[in-house]
XYZ file of C-alpha atoms in Angstrom:
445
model
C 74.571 124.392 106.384
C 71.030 124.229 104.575
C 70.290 128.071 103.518
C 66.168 128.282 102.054
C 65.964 131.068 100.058
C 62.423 132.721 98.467
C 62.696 132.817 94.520
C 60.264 134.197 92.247
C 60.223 135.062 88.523
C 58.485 137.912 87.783
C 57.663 136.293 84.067
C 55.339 133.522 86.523
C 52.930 136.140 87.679
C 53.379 139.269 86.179
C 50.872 140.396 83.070
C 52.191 141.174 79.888
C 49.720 142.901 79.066
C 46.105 144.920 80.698
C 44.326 142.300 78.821
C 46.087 139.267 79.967
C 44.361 137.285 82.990
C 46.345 137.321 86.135
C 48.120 134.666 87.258
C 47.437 132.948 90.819
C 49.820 131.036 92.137
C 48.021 127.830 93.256
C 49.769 124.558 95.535
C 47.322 121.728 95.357
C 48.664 120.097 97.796
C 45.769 119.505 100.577
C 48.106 119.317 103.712
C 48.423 123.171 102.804
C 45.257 124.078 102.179
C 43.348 124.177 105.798
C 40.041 125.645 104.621
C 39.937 124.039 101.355
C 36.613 122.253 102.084
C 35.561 125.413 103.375
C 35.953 127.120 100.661
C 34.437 124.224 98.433
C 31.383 124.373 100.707
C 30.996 128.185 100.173
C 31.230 127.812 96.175
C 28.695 124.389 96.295
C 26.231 126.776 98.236
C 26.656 129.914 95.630
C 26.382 127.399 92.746
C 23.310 125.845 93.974
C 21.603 129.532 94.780
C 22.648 130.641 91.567
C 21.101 127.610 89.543
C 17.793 128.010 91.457
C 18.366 132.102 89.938
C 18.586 130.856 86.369
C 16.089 128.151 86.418
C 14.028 129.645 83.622
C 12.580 126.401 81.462
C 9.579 127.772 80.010
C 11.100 128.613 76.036
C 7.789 128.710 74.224
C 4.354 127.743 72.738
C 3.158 126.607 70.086
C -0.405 127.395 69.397
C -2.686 126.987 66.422
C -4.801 123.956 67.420
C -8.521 124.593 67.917
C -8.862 121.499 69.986
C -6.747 120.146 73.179
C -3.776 117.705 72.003
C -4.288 114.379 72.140
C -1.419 112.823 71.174
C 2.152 114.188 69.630
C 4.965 111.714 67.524
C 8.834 112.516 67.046
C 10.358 112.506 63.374
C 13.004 109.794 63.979
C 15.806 111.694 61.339
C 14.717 115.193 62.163
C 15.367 116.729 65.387
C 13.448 119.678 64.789
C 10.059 118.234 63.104
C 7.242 117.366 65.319
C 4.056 116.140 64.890
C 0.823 116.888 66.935
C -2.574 115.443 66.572
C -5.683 117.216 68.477
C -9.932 116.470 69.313
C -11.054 117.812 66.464
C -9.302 115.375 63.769
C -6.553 117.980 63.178
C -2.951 116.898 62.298
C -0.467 119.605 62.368
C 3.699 119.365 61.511
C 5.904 121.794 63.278
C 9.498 123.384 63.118
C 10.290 123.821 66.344
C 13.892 126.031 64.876
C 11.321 128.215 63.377
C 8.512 127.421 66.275
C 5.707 127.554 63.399
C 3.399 124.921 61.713
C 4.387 123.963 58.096
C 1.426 122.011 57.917
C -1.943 121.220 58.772
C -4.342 118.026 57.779
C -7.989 117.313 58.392
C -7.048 113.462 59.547
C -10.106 112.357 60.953
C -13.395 113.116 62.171
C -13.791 113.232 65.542
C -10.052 112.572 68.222
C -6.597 111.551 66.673
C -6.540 109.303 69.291
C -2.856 108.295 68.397
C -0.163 108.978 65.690
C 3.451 107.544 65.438
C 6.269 107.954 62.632
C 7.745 105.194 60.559
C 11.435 104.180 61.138
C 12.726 105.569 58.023
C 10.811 108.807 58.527
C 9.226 109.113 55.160
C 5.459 108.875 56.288
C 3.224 108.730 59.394
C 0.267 106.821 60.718
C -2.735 107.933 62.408
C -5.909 106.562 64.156
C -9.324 108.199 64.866
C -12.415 108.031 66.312
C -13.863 107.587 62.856
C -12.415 103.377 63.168
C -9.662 104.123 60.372
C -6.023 103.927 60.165
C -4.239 106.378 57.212
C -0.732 106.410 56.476
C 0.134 110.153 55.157
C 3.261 111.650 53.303
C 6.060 113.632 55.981
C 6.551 116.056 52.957
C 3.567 118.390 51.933
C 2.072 117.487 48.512
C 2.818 119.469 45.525
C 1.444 122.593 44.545
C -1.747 121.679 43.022
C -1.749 118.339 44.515
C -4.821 117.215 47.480
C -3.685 116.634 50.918
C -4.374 112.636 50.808
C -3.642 110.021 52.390
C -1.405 107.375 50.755
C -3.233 104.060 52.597
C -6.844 104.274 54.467
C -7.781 101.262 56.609
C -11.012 100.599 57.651
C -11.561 99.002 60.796
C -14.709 96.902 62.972
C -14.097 98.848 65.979
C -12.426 102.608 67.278
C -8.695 102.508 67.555
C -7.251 103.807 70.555
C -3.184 103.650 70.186
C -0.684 102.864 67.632
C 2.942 102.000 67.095
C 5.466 101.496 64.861
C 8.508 98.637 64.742
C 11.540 99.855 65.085
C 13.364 98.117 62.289
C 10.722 97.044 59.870
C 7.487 97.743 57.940
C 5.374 96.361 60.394
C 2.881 98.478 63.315
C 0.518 97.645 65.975
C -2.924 99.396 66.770
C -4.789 98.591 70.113
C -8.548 98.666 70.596
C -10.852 96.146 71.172
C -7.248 93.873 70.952
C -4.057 94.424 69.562
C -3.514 93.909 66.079
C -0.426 93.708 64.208
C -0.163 95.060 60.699
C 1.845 94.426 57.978
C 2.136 97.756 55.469
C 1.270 96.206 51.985
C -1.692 94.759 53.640
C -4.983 95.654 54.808
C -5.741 93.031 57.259
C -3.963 92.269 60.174
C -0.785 89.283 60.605
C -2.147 88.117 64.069
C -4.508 89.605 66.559
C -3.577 88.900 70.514
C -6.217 89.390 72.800
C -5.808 88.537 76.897
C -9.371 89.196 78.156
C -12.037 91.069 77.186
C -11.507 95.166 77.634
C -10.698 97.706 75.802
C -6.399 98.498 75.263
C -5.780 101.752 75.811
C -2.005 101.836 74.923
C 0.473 100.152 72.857
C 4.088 100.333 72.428
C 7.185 98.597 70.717
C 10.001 97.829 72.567
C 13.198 99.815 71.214
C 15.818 97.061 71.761
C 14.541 94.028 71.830
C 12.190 95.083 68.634
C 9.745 92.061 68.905
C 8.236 93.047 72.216
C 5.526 94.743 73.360
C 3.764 95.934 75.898
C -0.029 97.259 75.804
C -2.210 98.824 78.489
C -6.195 97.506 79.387
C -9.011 99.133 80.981
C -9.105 96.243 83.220
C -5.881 96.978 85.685
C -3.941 94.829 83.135
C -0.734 95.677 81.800
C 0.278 92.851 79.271
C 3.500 91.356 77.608
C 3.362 90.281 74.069
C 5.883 88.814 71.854
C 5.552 88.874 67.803
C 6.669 85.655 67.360
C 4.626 83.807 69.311
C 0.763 83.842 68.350
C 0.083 84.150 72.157
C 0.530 86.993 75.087
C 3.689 85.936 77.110
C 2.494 87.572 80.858
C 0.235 90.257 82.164
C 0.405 91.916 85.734
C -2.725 93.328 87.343
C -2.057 96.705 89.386
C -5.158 97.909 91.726
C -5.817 100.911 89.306
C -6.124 101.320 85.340
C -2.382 101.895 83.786
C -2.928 104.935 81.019
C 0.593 104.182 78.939
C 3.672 102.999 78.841
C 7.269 103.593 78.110
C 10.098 101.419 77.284
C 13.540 102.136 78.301
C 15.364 102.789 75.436
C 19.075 101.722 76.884
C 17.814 98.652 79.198
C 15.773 96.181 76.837
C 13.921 94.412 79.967
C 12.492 97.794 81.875
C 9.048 99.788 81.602
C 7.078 102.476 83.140
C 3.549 102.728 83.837
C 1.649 105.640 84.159
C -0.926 104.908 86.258
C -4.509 106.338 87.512
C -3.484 105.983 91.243
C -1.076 109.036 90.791
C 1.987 107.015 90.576
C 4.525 105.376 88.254
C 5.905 102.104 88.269
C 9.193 101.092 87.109
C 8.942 96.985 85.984
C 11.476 95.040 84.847
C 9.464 92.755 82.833
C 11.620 89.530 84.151
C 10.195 89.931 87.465
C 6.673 91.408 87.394
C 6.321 90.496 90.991
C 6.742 93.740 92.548
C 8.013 96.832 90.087
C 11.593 98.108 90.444
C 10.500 101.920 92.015
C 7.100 103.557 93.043
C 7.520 107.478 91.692
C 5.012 108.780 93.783
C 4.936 112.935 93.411
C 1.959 113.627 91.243
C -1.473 114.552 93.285
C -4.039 113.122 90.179
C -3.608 110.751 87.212
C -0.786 110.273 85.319
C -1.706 110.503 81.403
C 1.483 110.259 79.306
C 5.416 109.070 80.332
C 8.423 109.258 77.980
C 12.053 108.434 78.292
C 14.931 110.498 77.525
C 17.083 109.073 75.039
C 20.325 108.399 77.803
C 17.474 106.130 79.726
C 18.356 107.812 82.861
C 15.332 109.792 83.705
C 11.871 110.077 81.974
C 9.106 112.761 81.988
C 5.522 112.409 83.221
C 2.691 114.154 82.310
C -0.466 114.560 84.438
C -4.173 115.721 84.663
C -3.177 117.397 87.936
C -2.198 120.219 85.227
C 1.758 119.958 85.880
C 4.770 117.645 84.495
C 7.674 116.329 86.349
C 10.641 115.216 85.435
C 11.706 111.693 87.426
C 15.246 109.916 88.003
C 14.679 106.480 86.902
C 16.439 104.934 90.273
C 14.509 107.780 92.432
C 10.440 107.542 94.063
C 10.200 111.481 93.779
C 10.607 113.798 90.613
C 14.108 116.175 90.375
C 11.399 118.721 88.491
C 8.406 120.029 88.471
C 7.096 122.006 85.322
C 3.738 124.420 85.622
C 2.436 127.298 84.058
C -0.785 129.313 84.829
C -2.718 128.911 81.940
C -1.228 125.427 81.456
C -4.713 122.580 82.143
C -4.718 119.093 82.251
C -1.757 117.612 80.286
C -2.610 115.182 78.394
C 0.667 114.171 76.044
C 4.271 114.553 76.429
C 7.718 114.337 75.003
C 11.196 114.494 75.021
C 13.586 115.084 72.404
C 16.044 112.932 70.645
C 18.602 115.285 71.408
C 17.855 114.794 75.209
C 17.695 118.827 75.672
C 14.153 119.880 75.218
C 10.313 118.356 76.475
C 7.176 119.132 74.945
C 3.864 118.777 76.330
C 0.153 118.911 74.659
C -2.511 119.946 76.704
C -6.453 121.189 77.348
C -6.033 124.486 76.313
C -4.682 123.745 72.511
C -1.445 124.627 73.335
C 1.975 122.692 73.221
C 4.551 123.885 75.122
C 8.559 123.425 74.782
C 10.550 123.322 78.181
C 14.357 122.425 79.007
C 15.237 119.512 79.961
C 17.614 120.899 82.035
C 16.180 124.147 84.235
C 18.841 126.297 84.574
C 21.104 124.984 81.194
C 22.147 128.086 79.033
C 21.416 127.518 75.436
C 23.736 128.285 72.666
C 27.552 127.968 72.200
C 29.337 128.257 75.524
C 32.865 129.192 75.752
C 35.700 126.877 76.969
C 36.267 128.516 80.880
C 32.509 128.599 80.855
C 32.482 125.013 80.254
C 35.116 124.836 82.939
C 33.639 126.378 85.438
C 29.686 124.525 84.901
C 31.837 121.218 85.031
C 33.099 122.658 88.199
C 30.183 123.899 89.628
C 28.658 120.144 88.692
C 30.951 117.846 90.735
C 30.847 120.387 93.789
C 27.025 120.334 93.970
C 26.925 116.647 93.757
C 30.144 116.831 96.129
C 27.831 118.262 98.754
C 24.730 117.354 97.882
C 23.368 115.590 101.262
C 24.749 119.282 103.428
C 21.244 120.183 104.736
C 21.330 124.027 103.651
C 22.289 122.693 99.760
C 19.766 120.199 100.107
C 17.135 122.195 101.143
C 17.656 125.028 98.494
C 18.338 122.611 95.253
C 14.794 120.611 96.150
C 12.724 123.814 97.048
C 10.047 124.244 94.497
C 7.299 126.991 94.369
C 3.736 125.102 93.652
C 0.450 125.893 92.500
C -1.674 126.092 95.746
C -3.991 123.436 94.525
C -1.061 120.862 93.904
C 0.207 122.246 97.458
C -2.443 121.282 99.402
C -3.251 118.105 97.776
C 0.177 117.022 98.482
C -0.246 117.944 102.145
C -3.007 116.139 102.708
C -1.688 113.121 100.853
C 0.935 112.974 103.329
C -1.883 113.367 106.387
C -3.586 110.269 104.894
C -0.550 108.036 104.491
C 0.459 108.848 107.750
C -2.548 108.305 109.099
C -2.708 104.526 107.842
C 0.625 104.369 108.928
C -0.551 104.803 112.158
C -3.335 102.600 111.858
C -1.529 99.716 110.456
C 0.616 100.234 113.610
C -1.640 100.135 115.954
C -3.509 96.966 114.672
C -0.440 95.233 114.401
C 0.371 96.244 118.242
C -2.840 94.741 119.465
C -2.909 91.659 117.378
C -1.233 88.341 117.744
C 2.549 88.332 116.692
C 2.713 87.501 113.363
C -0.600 87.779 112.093
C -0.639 91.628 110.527
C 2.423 91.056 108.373
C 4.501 93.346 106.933
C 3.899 94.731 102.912
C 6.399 96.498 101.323
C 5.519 99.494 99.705
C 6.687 98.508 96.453
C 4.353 95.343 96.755
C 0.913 97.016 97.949
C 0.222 98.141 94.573
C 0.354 94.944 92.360
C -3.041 92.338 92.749
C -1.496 89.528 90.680
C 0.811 88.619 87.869
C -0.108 86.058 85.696
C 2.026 83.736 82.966
């Protein structure tokens, strides 16, 4: 005869104490547990309404320019060190632990049109309006001592970008072509030049160091490798590309930030048609930088708002605006993959989370717990319509509202048009484009 008997020990659920946390028993086992997804559902839903409560990003400005921002450049050693370079000439060099400048230069006359650190962190580079290139101390002179630069170039024509290599004393400014310089000298190594406008952008690639990549006023966006004295390919887009990014984990993949409101994700072996069309913005994109995990990457726009993309997604997981924020021009994000700063219009730059609703400081191991928790149910139910809708709901200016309506009247429209032609032609004759292709005229080796 089989006799069950109920046994508890008091020591397995009683408290010792008032301040002791009381004990649940818990069976994991799922064949006991009827409502568990029930439950899970319930907790997904409370997480996601509660992130939504805390999404607070804004943290805060930092103001003392007396022109819009232009252009901004990351210490490489110093997390907290920033650099910021404005329409007036002005170079300033912030703390952002302390949120104040420690420093301000008269750089040139007339726009810092771009600035960029060297590898080792010791000095920076800037170009102007004025046709010169100066490399300046990162510490402030002595007391006693002029603010001066250590080199001055002096250039034939403006210079509208610059960059530094990753891993040696070498940098490349843009212009009328792209020039590559070597420190200790004060003419260029090689010039490349692939048609005849100006080069609005260039930039280094982080892995593969000898690559680059440069932007033209002519739809082009071109390849170029150091070691050869000529470009390697260029693709042609229908609009002007403003900048563009490297991915700093995957050697072969850029964005573009482009003037027909969208960003293009390449991968620079296949320029045919680009990887993903982000398309969220309602005006030209100005600025794009990756975060350091090469996962997502921030856009900044004139339609006075930035947005924060998935790099395997077409629409943004974010969407950044203030009231006062205009048209931003520059933008950021930090080493430590946490923060995002943006220049804009109105002299001001302005730090954000990376993450909306993360809580800053030291968190406590059960809090830990329970956000690692929260995590894998929200992406457990993710695709539940009510979760869905609540996690992607974002309140708008009304201008960017409406624009984005009507955006989607027009593309439905030629939708519809592009349906109805190819209903009343001959089989075969209106073929099908994929989205992904519309955008790109040519690409050329």
């Amino acid at each position: 005869m089989r006799v069950k008997v109920l046994s508890r020990n008091p020591d397995d659920y009683v408290r010792e104490t008032k301040l002791d946390l009381q004990r649940v028993p818990r069976n994991y086992d799922p064949a006991l547990h009827p409502f568990e997804v029930a439950r899970e559902y319930t907790r997904a839903l409370n997480a996601t309404k509660l992130e939504r409560v805390f999404a607070k990003p804004f943290l805060s400005s930092l103001d003392g320019h007396k022109d819009g921002v232009n252009c901004m450049a990351k210490h490489p050693k110093s997390l907290s060190t920033v650099l910021s370079g404005a329409c007036d000439g002005e170079v300033k060099i912030w703390n952002l632990t302390k949120r104040q400048c420690i420093r301000t230069i008269q750089a040139h006359e007339g726009f810092v049109r771009g600035m960029c650190a060297r590898f080792c962190g010791t000095s920076f580079f800037t170009v102007g309006d004025d046709k010169t290139v100066k490399q300046w101390k990162m510490e402030s002179p002595e007391y006693g001592e002029e603010e001066e630069p250590i080199h001055t170039i002096l250039g034939k024509t403006v210079y509208t970008g610059i960059d530094h290599h990753w891993k040696e004393p070498v940098f490349a400014t843009c212009g009328h072509q792209v020039d590559i310089w070597d420190e200790q000298r004060t003419s260029p190594k090689c010039s490349l030049t692939w048609g005849f406008d100006s080069i609005s952008s260039v930039k280094f690639n982080p892995i593969e160091t000898y690559l680059l990549g440069s932007c033209a006023s002519d739809r082009n966006i071109v390849l170029y490798d150091m070691r050869k004295s000529t470009p390697l390919k260029k693709v042609i887009l229908n609009m002007r590309t403003n900048t563009l990014c490297w991915n700093p984990m995957e050697a072969f993949v850029f964005t573009a930030a482009n003037e027909d409101y969208n960003l293009y994700t390449f991968d620079m072996r296949y320029l045919e048609s680009p990887v993903m069309v982000h398309m969220d913005h309602v005006s030209a994109v100005l600025d794009v930088d990756y975060s350091p995990t090469g996962k997502e990457f921030v856009s900044a726009s004139f339609d006075k708002s930035i947005r924060i993309f998935p790099v395997d997604k077409g629409h943004s997981r974010e969407v950044y605006h203030t009231k006062r924020m205009q048209h931003v021009i520059t933008v950021k994000w930090t080493s430590d993959n946490k923060y995002i700063l943006c220049g804009s219009d109105e002299m001001n730059i302005r730090l954000w989370k990376a993450n909306a609703s993360e809580k800053l400081g030291v968190l406590a191991p059960r809090e830990k717990a329970a956000m690692n928790y929260n995590q894998k149910l929200k992406e457990k139910f993710q695709f539940h319509p009510q979760i869905r809708r609540i996690a992607q709901h974002r309140h708008l200016p009304k201008s960017i509202y409406y624009q984005i309506k009507e955006q989607r009247i027009m593309r439905e429209a030629r939708r519809r048009k592009e349906q109805n032609r190819r209903k009343h032609s001959k089989p075969g004759s209106v073929p099908f484009v994929p989205e992904r292709k519309k955008h790109i005229v040519a690409v050329v080796k």
